[in-house]
Coordinates of C-alpha atoms in Angstrom, one line a residue:
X457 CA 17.2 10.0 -24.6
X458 CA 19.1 13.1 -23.7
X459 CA 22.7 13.6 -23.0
X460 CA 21.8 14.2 -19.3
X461 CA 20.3 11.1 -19.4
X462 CA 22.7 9.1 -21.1
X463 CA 25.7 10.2 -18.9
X464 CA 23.2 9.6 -15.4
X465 CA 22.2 6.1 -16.2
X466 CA 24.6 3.6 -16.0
X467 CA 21.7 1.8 -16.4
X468 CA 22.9 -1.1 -13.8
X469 CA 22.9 1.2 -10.9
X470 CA 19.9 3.5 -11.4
X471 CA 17.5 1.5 -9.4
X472 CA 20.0 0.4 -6.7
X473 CA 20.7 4.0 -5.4
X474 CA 17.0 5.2 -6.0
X475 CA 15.4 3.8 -2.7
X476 CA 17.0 4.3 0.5
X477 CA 18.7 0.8 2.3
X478 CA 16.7 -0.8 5.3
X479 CA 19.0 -2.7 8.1
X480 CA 16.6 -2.6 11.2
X481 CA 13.9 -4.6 9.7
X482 CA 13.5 -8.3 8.5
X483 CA 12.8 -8.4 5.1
X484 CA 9.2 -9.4 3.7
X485 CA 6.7 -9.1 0.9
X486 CA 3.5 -8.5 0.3
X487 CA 0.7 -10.5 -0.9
X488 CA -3.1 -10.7 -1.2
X489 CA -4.9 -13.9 -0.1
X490 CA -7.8 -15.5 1.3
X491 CA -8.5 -17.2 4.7
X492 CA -11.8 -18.7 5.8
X493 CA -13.9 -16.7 2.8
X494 CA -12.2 -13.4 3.4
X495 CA -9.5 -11.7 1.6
X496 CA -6.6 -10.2 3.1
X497 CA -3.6 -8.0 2.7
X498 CA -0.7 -9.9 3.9
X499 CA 3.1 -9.5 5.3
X500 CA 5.1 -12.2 4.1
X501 CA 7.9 -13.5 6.6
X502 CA 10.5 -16.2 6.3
X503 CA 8.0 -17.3 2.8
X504 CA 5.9 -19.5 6.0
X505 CA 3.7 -16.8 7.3
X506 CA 1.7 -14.3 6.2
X507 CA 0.1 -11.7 8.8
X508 CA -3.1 -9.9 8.4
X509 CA -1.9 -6.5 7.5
X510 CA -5.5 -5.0 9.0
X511 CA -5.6 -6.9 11.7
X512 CA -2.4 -6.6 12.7
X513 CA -2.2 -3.1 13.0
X514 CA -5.7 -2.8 14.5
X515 CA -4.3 -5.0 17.6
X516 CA -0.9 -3.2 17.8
X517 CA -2.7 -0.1 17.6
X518 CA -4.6 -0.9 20.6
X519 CA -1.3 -2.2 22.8
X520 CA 0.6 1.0 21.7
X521 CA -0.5 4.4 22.9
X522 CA 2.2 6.4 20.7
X523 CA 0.8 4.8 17.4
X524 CA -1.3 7.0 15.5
X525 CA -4.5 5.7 14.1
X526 CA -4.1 5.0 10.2
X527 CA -6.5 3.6 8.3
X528 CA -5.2 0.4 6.2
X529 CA -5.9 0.0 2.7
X530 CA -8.7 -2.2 1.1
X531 CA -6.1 -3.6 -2.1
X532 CA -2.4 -4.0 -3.0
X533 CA -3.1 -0.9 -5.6
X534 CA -4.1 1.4 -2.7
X535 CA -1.0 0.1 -0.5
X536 CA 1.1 0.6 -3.4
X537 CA -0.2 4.4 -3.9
X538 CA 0.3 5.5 -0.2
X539 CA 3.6 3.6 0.3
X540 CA 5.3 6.9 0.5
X541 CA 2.7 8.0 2.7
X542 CA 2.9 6.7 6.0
X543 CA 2.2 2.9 5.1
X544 CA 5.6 2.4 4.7
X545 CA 6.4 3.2 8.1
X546 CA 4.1 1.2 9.4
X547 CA 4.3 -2.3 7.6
X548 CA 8.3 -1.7 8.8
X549 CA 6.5 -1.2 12.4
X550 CA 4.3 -3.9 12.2
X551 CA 6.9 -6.5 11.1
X552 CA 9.2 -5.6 13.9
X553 CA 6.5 -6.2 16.4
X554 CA 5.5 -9.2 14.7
X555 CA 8.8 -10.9 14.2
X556 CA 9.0 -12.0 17.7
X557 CA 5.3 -13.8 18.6
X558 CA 6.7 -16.2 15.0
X559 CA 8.8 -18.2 17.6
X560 CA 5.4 -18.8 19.5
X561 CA 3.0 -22.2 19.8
X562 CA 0.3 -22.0 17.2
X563 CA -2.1 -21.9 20.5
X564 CA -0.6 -18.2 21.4
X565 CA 0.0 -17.0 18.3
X566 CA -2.5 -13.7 17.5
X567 CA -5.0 -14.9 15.0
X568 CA -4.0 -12.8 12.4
X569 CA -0.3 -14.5 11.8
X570 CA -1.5 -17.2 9.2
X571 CA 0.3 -20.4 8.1
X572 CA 1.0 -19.6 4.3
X573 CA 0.4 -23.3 3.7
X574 CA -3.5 -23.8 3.0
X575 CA -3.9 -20.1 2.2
X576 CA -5.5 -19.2 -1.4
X577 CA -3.0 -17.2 -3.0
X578 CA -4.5 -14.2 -4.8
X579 CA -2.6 -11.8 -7.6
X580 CA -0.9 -9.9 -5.0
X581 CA -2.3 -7.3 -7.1
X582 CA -5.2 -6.5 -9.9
X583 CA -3.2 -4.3 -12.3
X584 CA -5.0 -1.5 -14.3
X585 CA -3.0 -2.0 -17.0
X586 CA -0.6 -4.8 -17.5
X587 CA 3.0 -3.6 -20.4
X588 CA 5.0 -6.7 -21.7
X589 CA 8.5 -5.7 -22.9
X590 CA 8.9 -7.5 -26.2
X591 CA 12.2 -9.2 -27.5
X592 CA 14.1 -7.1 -24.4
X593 CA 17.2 -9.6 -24.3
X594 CA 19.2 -10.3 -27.3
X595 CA 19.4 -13.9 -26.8
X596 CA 15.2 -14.1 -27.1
X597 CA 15.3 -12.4 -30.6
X598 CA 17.8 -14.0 -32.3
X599 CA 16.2 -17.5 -31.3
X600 CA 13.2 -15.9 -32.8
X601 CA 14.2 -14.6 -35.8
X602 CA 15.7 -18.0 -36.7
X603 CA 13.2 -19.4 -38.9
X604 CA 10.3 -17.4 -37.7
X605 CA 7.0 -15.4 -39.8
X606 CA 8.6 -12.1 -41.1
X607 CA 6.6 -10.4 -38.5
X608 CA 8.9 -11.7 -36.0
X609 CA 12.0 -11.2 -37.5
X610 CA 11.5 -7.6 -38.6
X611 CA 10.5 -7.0 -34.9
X612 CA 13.8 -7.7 -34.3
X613 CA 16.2 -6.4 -36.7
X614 CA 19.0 -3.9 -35.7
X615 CA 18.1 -0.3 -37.9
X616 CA 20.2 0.4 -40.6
X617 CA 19.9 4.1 -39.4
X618 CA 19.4 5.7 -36.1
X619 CA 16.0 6.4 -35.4
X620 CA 14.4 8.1 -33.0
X621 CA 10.7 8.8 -31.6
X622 CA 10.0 12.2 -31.5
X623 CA 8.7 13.1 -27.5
X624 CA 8.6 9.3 -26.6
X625 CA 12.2 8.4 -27.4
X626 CA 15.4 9.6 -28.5
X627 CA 18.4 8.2 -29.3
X628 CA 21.7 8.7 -29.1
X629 CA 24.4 8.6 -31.9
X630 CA 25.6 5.2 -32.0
X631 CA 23.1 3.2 -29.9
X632 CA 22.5 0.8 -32.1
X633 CA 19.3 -1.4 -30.0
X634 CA 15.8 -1.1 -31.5
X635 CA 13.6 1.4 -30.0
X636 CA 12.0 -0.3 -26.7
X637 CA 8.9 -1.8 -27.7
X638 CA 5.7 -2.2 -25.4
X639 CA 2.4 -3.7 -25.4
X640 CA -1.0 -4.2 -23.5
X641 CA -2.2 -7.3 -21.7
X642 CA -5.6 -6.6 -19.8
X643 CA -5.2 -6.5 -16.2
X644 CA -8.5 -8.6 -16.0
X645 CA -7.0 -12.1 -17.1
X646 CA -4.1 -12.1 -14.2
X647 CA -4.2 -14.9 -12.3
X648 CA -2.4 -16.4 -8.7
X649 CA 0.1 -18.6 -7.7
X650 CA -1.5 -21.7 -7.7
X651 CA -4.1 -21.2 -10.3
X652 CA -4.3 -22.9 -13.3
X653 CA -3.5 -21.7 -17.5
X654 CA -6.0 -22.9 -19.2
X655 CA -6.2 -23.9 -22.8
X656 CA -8.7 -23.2 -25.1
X657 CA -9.7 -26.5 -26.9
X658 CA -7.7 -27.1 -30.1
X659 CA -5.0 -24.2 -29.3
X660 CA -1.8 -26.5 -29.0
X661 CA 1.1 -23.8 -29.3
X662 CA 0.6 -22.4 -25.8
X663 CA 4.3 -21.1 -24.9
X664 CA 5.9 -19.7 -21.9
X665 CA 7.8 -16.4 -21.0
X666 CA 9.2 -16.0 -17.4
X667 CA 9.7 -12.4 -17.0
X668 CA 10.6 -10.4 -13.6
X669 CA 7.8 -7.3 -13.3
X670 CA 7.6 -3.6 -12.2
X671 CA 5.0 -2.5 -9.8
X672 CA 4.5 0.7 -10.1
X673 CA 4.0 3.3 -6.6
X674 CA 3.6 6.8 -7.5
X675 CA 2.1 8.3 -10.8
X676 CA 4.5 8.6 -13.1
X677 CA 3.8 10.6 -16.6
X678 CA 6.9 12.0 -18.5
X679 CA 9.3 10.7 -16.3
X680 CA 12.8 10.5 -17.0
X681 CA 15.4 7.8 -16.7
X682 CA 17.2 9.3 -14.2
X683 CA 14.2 10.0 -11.7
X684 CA 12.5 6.3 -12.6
X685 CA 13.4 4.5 -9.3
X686 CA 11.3 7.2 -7.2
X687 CA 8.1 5.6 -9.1
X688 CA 8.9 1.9 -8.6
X689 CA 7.0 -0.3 -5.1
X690 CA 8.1 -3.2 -5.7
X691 CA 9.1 -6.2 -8.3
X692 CA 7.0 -9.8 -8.5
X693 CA 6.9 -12.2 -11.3
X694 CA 4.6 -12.5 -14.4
X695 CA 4.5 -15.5 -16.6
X696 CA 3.8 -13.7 -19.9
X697 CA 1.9 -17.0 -21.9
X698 CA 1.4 -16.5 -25.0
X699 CA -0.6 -18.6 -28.0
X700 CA 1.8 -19.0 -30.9
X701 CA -0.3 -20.3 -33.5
X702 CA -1.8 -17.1 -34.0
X703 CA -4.7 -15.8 -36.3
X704 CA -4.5 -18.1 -39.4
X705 CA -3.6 -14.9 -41.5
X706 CA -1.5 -12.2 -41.5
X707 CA -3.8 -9.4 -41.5
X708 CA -2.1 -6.1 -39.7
X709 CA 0.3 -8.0 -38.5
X710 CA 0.8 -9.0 -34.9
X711 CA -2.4 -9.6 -32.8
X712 CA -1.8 -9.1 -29.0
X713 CA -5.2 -9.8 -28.3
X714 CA -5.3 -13.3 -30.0
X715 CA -1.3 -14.0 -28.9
X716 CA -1.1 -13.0 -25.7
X717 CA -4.4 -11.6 -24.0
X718 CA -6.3 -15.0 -23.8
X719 CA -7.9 -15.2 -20.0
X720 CA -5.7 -16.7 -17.6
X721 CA -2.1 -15.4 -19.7
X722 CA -1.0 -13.3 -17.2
X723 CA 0.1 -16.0 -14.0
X724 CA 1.3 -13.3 -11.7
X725 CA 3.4 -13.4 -8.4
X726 CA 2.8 -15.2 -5.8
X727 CA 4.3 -11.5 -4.0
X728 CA 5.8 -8.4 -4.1
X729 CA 8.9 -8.2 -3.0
X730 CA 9.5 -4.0 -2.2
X731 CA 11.8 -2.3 -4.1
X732 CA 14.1 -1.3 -0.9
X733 CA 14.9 -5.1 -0.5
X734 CA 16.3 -5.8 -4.2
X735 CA 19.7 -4.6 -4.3
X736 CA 19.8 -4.2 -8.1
X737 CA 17.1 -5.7 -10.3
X738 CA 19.7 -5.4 -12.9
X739 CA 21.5 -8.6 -11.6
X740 CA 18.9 -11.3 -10.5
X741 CA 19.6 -14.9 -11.8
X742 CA 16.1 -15.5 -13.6
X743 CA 14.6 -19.3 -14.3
X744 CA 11.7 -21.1 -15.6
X745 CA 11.0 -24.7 -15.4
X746 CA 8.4 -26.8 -16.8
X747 CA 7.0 -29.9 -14.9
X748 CA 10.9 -29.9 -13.2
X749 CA 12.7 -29.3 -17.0
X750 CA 14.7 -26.3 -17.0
X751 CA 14.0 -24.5 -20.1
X752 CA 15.1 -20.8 -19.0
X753 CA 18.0 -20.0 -17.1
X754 CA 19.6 -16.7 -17.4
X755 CA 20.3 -13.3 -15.5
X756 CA 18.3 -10.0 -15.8
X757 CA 21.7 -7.9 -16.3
X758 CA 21.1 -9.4 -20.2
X759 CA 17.9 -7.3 -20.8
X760 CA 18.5 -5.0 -23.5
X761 CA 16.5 -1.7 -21.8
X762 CA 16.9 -1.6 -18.5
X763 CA 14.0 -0.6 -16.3
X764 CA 14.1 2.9 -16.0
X765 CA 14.2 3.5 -19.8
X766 CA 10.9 1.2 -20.0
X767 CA 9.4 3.9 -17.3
X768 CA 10.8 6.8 -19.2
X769 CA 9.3 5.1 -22.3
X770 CA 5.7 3.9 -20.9
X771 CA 5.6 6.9 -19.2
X772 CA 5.6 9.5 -22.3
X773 CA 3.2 7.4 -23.7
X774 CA 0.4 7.0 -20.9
X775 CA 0.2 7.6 -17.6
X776 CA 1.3 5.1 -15.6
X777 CA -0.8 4.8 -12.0
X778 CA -0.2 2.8 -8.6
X779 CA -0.3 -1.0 -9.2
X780 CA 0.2 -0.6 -12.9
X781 CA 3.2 -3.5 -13.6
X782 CA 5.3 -3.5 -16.5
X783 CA 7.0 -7.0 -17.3
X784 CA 10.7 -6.3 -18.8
X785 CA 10.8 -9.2 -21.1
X786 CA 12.0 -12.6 -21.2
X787 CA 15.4 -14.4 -22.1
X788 CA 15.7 -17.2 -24.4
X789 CA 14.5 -20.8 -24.0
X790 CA 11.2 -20.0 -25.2
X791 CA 9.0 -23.5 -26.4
X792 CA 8.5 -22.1 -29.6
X793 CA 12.3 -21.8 -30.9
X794 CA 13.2 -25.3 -30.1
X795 CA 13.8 -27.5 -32.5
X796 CA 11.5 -29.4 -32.6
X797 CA 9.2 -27.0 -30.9
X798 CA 8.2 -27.3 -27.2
X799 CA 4.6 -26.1 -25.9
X800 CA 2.7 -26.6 -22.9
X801 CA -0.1 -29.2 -22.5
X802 CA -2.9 -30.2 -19.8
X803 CA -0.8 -31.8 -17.2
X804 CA 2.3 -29.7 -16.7
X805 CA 3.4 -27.5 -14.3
X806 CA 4.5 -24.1 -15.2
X807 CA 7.4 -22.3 -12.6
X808 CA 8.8 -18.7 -12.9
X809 CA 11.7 -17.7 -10.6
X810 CA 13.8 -15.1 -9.8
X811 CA 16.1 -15.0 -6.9
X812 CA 15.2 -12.8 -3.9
X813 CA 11.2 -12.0 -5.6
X814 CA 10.2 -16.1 -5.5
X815 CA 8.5 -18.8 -7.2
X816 CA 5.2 -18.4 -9.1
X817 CA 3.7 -22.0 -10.2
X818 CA 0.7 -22.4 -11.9
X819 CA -0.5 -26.0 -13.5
X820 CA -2.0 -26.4 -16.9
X821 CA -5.4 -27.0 -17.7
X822 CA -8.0 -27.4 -20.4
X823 CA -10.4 -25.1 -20.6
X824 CA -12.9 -27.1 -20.1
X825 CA -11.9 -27.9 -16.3
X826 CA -12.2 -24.2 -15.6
X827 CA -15.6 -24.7 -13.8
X828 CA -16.6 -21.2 -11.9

């Protein structure tokens, strides 16, 4: 990174100061659902109701003469890209109007305010691309460097030297982390609050990784740390499962696809919290629990690179695009680095939290329930 960089970050703040506060509004997120057959955009309120973005504004627009028309988006990726464009504005307008008719019998409620109970929860959204942060808090590596495949450990390992990556990352003199390092899960294979990980037969070693997730807004290609928060919508959760037990060689070392890009390794959610309503996702307490054990419990001040250097990063690498999400790692407490080893099996219940973005639980499953 360059000196400019280095002396704008302090890294904790970035974020907090990029997006302007809101006061006048209650806050909400965003989610994508199903009601009756049909999917929906939804406001989330009070984390009891969700309200039919579309129809919402279409009846509002109707009762208010000074509202412009806007069409509404068809996905969360589309409301993501033209948050800065008007939609914005108007989810803060809608949920204003809204707020009120909550206090109302279920008989005079509008039929577009929904009971979140008994909704299908949806990924709030279908990522092009999902980028996993790996080993991002210190903690996580050294538990898996201790008695781990060399693979692992060299992952790891401080450099001797200082190293740098010409265009994509540059260090400077005395930083002394390992270069951030990203990689792909296949936005296909997310799945809902609610729905289940499944296990292919025989693959024992299925592990957890609670990890709190970017959303990205607006395009962002050779973005600097500094001008990161401008690019950010929102933050949700992504339970990054992995399969531990790997290929059965070593051949070229790590295999993402086989490791981590199984289908339904990507429990993502259940919303989006926007980024104006997260003070500083540098200090969120950060927990996962499995069937009611805790197993993770830490804070996301720990991670090593904080988010704007993984935009700054992703971003001179590819071109990240509306409702792309970037998961920034996960803290230790990981099933494989307990002694003896933990995993999950048919039967448990898998929970990913993070205060002020919410709870994502998904059970586990054989595969051989998934019938579709």
């Amino acid at each position: 990174m360059t000196a400019k960089t280095a002396a704008v970050l302090s890294l904790a703040g970035l974020l907090r100061t990029a997006v302007p506060a809101v006061a006048s509004v209650e806050p909400f997120r965003l989610g994508t659902f199903e009601h009756r057959g049909e999917a929906f955009l939804g406001i989330v309120l009070r984390d009891a109701w969700a309200v039919d973005l579309a129809g919402a504004n279409a009846s509002l627009e109707r009762h208010n003469r000074m509202w412009v028309s806007l069409p509404m988006p068809e996905d969360m990726k589309e409301l993501a890209g033209r948050w800065h464009l008007g939609m914005r504005d108007r989810v803060h307008a809608i949920v204003d109007q809204v707020v009120p008719l909550l206090a109302r019998s279920a008989e005079e409620r509008p039929v577009w305010i929904h009971e979140l109970e008994g909704l299908h929860v949806f990924p709030p959204i279908r990522p092009g691309i999902i980028l996993a942060t790996a080993l991002n808090y210190p903690a996580h590596g050294v538990e898996m460097t201790t008695g781990a495949p060399a693979a692992m450990s060299d992952a790891s390992a401080l450099d001797d030297q200082q190293v740098s990556m010409d265009h994509f990352w540059e260090r400077e003199p005395g930083d002394r982390r390992q270069n951030p390092y990203l990689f792909m899960k296949p936005g296909s294979i997310a799945i809902g609050h609610g729905e289940p990980i499944l296990m292919k037969p025989e693959r024992e070693m299925v592990d957890w990784e609670c990890e709190l997730a970017v959303v990205i807004g607006r395009p962002a290609s050779d973005v600097e740390a500094e001008d990161a928060g401008a690019h950010v919508f929102g933050y949700t959760m992504m339970n990054d499962v992995g399969d531990r037990e790997g290929r059965g060689d070593d051949r070229y070392g790590s295999d993402w696809l086989v490791w981590k890009s199984t289908e339904t390794f990507a429990p993502l959610g259940p919303f989006i919290t926007p980024a104006e309503f997260v003070a500083d996702p540098h200090d969120l307490d950060i927990r996962f629990t499995l069937s009611g054990e805790i197993m993770q419990d830490a804070n996301t001040g720990i991670m090593e690179h904080k988010i704007p250097e993984l935009i700054q990063f992703a971003s001179h690498n590819l071109i990240l695009r509306p409702g792309d999400v970037i998961a920034t790692g996960t803290p230790d407490g990981v099933g494989y680095a307990r002694i003896p080893p933990i995993f999950m099996k048919p039967g448990d219940t898998a929970a990913c939290w993070a205060e002020g973005i919410g709870t994502l639980v998904n059970p586990v499953r054989e595969w051989a329930d998934a019938i579709r």
